[in-house]
Short mmCIF file of C-alpha atoms in Angstrom, two decimals:
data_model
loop_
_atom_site.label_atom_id
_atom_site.label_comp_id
_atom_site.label_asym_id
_atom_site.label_seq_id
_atom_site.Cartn_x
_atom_site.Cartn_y
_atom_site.Cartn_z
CA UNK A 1040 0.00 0.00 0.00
CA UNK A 1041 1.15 3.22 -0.98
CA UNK A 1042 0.44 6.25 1.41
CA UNK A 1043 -0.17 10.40 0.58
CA UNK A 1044 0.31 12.80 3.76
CA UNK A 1045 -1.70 15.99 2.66
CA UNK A 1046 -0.35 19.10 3.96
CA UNK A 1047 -2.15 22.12 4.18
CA UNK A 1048 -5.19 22.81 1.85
CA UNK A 1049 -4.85 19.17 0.41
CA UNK A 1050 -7.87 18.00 3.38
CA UNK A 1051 -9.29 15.10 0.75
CA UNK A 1052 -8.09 13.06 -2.22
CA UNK A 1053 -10.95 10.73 -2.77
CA UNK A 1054 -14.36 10.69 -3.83
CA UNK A 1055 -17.03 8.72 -1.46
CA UNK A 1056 -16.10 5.26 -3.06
CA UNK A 1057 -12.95 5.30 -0.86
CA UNK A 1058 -13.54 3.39 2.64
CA UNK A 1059 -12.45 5.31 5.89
CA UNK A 1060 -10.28 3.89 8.60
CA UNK A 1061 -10.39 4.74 12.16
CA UNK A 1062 -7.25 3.68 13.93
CA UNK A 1063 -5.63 4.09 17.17
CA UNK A 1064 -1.77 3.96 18.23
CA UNK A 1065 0.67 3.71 21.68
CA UNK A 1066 0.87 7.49 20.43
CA UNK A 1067 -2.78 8.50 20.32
CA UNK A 1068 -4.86 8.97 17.32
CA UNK A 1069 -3.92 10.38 13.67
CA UNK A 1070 -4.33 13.57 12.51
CA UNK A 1071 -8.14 12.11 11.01
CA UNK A 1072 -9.20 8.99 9.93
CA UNK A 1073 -7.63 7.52 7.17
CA UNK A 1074 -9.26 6.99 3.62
CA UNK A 1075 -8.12 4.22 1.32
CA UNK A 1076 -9.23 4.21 -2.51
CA UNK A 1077 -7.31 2.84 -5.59
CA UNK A 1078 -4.66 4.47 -7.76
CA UNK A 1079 -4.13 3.02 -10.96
CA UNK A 1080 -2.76 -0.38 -9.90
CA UNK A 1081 -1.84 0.62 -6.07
CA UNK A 1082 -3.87 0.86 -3.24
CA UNK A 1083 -3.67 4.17 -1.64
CA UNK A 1084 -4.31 5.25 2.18
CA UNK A 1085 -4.69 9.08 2.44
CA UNK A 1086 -4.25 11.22 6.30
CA UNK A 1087 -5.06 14.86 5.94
CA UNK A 1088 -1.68 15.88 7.99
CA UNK A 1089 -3.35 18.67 9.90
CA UNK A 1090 -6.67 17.18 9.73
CA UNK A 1091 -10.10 17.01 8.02
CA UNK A 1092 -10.60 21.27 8.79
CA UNK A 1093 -6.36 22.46 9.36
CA UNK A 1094 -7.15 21.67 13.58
CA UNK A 1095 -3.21 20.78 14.05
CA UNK A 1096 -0.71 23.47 13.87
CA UNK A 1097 2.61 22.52 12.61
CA UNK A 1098 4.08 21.99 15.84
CA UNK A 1099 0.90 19.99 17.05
CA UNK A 1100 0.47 17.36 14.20
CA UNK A 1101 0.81 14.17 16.08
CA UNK A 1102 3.48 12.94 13.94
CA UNK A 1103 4.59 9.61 15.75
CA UNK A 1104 0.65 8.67 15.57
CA UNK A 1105 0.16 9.32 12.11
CA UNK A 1106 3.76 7.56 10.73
CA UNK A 1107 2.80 4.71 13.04
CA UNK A 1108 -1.11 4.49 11.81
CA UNK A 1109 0.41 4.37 7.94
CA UNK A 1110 2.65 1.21 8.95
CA UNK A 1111 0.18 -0.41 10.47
CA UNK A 1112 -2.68 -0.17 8.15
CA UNK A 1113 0.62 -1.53 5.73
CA UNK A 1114 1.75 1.38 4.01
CA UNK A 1115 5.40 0.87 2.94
CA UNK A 1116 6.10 3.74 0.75
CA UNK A 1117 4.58 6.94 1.67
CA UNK A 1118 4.54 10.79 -0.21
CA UNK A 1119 4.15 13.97 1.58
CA UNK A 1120 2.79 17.21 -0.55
CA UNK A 1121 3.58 19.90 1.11
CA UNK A 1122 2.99 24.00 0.83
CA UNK A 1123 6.18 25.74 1.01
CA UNK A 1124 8.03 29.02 0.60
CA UNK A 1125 10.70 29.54 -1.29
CA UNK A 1126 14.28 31.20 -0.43
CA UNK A 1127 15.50 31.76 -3.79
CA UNK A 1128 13.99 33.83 -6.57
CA UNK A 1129 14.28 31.60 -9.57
CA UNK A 1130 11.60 29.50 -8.05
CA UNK A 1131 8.31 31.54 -7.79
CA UNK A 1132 4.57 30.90 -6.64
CA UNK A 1133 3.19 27.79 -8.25
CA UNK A 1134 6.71 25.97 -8.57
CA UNK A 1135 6.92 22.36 -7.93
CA UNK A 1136 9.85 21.15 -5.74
CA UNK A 1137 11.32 17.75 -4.63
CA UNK A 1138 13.73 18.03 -2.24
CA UNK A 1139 16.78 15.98 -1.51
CA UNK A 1140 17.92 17.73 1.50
CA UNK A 1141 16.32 18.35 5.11
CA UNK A 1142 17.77 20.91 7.59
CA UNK A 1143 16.14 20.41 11.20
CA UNK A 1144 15.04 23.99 13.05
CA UNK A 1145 12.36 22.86 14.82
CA UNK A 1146 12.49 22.35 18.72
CA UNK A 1147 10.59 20.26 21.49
CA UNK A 1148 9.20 18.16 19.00
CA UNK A 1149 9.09 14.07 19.82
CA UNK A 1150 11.19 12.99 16.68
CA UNK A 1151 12.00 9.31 17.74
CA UNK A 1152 10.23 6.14 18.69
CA UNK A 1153 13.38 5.03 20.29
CA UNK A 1154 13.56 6.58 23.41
CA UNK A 1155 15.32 3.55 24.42
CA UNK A 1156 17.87 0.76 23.16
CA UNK A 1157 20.49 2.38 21.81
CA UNK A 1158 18.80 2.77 18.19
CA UNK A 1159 20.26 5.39 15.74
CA UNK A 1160 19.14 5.55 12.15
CA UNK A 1161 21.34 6.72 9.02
CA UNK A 1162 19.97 10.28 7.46
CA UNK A 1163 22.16 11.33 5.41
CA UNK A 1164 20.10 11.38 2.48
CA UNK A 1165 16.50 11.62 4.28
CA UNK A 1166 14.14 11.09 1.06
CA UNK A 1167 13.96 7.72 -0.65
CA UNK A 1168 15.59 8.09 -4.12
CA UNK A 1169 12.80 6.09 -5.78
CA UNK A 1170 10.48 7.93 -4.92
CA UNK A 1171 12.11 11.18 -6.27
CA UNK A 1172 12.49 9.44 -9.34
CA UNK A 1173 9.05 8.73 -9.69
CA UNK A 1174 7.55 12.22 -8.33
CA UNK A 1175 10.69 14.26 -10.55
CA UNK A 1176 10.47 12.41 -13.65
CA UNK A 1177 6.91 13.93 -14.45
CA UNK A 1178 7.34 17.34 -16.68
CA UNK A 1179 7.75 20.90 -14.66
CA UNK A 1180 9.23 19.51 -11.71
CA UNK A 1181 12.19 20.84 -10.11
CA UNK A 1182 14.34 17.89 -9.16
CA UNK A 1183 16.55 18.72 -5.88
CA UNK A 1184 17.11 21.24 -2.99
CA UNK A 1185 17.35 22.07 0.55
CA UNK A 1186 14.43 22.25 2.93
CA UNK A 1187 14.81 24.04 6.35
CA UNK A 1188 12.25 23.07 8.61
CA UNK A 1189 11.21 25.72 11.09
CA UNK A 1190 9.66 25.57 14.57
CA UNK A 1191 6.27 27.42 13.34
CA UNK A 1192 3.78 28.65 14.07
CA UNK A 1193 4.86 31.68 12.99
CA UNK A 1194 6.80 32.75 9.81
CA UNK A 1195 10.27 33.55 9.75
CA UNK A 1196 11.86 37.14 10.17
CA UNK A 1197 13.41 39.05 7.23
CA UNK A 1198 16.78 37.99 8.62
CA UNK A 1199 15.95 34.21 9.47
CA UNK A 1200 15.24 33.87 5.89
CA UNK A 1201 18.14 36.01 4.36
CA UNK A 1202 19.97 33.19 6.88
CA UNK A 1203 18.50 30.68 5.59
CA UNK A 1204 19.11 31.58 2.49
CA UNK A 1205 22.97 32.64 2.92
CA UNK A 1206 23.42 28.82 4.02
CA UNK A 1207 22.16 27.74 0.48
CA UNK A 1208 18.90 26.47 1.26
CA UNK A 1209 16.12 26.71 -1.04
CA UNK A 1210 13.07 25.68 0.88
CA UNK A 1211 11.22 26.92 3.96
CA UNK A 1212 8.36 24.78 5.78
CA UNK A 1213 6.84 23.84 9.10
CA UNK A 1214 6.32 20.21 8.95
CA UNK A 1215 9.04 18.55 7.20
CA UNK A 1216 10.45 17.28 10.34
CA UNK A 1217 10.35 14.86 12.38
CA UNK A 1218 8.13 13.28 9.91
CA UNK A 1219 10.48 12.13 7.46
CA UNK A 1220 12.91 10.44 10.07
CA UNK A 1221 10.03 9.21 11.84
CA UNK A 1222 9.67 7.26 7.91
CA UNK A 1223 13.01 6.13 8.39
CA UNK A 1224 12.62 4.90 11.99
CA UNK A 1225 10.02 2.82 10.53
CA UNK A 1226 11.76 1.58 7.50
CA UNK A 1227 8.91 3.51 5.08
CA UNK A 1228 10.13 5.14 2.08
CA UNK A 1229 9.88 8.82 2.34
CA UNK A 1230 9.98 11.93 -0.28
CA UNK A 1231 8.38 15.53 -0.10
CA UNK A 1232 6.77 16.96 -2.76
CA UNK A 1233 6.64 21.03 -2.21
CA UNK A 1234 4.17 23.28 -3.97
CA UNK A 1235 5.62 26.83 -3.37
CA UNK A 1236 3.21 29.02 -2.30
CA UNK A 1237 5.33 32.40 -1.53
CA UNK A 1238 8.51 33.82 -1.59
CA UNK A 1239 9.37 33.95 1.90
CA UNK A 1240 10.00 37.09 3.83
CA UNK A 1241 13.58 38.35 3.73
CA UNK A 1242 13.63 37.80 -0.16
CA UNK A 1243 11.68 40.25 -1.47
CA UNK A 1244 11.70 43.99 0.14
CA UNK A 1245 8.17 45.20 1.17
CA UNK A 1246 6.54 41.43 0.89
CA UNK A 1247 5.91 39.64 4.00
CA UNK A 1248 4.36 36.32 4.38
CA UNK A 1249 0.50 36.04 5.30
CA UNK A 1250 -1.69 32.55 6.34
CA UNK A 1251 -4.12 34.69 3.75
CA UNK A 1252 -2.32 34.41 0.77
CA UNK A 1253 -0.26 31.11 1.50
CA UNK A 1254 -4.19 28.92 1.22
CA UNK A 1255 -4.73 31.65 -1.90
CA UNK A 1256 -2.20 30.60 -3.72
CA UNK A 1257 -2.54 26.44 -2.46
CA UNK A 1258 -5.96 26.33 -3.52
CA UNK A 1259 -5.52 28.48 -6.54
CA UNK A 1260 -2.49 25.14 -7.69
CA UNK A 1261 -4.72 22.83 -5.78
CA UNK A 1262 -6.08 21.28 -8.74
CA UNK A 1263 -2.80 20.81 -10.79
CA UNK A 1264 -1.24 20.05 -7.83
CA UNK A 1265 -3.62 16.53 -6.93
CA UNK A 1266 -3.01 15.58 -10.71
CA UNK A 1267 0.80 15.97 -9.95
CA UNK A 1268 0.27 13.35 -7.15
CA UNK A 1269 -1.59 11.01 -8.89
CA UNK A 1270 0.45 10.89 -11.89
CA UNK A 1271 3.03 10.48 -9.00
CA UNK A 1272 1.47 7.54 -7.54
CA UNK A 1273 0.97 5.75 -11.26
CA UNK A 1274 4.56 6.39 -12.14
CA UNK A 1275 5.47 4.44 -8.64
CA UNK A 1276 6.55 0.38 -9.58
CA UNK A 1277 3.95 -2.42 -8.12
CA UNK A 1278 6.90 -4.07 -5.99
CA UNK A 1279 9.25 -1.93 -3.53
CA UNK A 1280 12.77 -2.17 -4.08
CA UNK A 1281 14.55 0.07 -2.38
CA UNK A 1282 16.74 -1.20 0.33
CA UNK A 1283 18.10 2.76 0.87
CA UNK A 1284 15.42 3.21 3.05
CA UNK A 1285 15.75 -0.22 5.00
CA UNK A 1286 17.55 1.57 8.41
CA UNK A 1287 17.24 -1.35 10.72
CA UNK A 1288 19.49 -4.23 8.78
CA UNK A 1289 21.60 -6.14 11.30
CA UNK A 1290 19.88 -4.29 14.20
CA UNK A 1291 18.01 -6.03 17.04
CA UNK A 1292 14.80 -3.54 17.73
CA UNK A 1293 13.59 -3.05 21.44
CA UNK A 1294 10.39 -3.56 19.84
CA UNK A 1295 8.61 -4.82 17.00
CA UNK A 1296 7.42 -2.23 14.29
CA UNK A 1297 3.95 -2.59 13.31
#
């Protein structure tokens, strides 16, 4: 089963043919229930990240719930759409971004389900590279680049993102992290897809960032932006081969994953 994490303003994916799951975890409850419906040849499980109407903030979403609700209801491989600003110019309102890079900024977050045994993951490359392929080799899409995660709610100050940007990063989002190493903890394949809704604050002088115009511009791609995913989904191979994203080999667990 192949899994979609919708980030803000991407709340449904299916029609009422899909059939809703209710599940429950040792970390509470998802975000919502999950829907499952077909995709070309896969089976797909859908979880509104922030829920059905946007009730999670960013640093809210109960992330070790929702990763661990996916495995369990057997999703394997999983793709997270995501709104996004960006950091550099060339890439405006409306691009489409998959990046190959994470930078952690958030803080206080629970980012591990090993809190004990001794368990440490590799994360050097955080997305799974099949996935990329599948989500970058459809036309328009920008194939690479950096994406800082910040603590959120709020957006970042004009110099945060001239930072950010000074370090060479290229993406700026709220919920980036800890779900993709959560993935990895769990041996799921991982990638981001980022629709950019804004150019973030400290790259344009006299713009600022608003909620407002960040769901304007989401909903105003939203359309495109589902067909993107789907074509995504179709382009994915039946069987999973990757091993990259396999971070447990040799490793005795303190517990089994679901």
């Amino acid at each position: 089963m192949l899994g979609v994490i919708g980030g803000s303003g991407f709340y449904t994916f299916f029609g009422p043919e899909a059939r809703t799951v209710t599940m429950d975890t040792p970390y509470g409850v998802p975000s919502a229930p999950i829907t499952v419906g077909p995709v070309g040849e896969h089976e797909v499980a859908f979880l509104p990240r922030h829920g059905v109407n946007h009730e999670y903030s960013p640093h809210t979403v109960p992330y070790r719930a929702n990763m661990w609700a996916l495995r369990a209801l057997g999703v394997r491989r999983i793709f997270a759409p995501c709104a996004v600003g960006s950091l550099i110019a060339e890439l405006g309102p409306g691009s489409t971004v998959v990046p190959d890079q994470l930078v952690d900024r958030t803080r206080g977050r629970a980012d591990t389900y090993f809190d004990s045994g001794g368990i440490h993951v590799g994360f050097a490359d955080p997305y799974c590279p099949a996935l990329r392929a599948a989500a970058t080799g459809l036309p328009g899409v920008v194939d690479g680049g950096t994406m800082v995660v910040i603590q959120g709610p709020r957006f970042s100050t004009r110099a945060e993102s001239r930072w950010f940007a000074d370090q060479g990063f290229t993406l700026v989002n709220m919920t980036g992290h800890p779900e993709a190493v959560l993935a990895r903890e769990l041996e799921m394949c991982y990638a981001a897809i980022a629709l950019v809704t804004d150019l973030d604050a400290g790259i344009e002088a006299g713009a600022g960032v608003t909620t407002a115009d960040v769901f304007v511009e989401f909903q105003r791609n939203l359309v495109p932006f589902k067909q993107l995913v789907l074509e995504t989904l179709e382009a994915v191979d039946i069987e999973r081969t990757c091993t990259h994203c396999l971070a447990h080999d040799g490793v005795t667990l303190p517990f089994e994953l679901p």
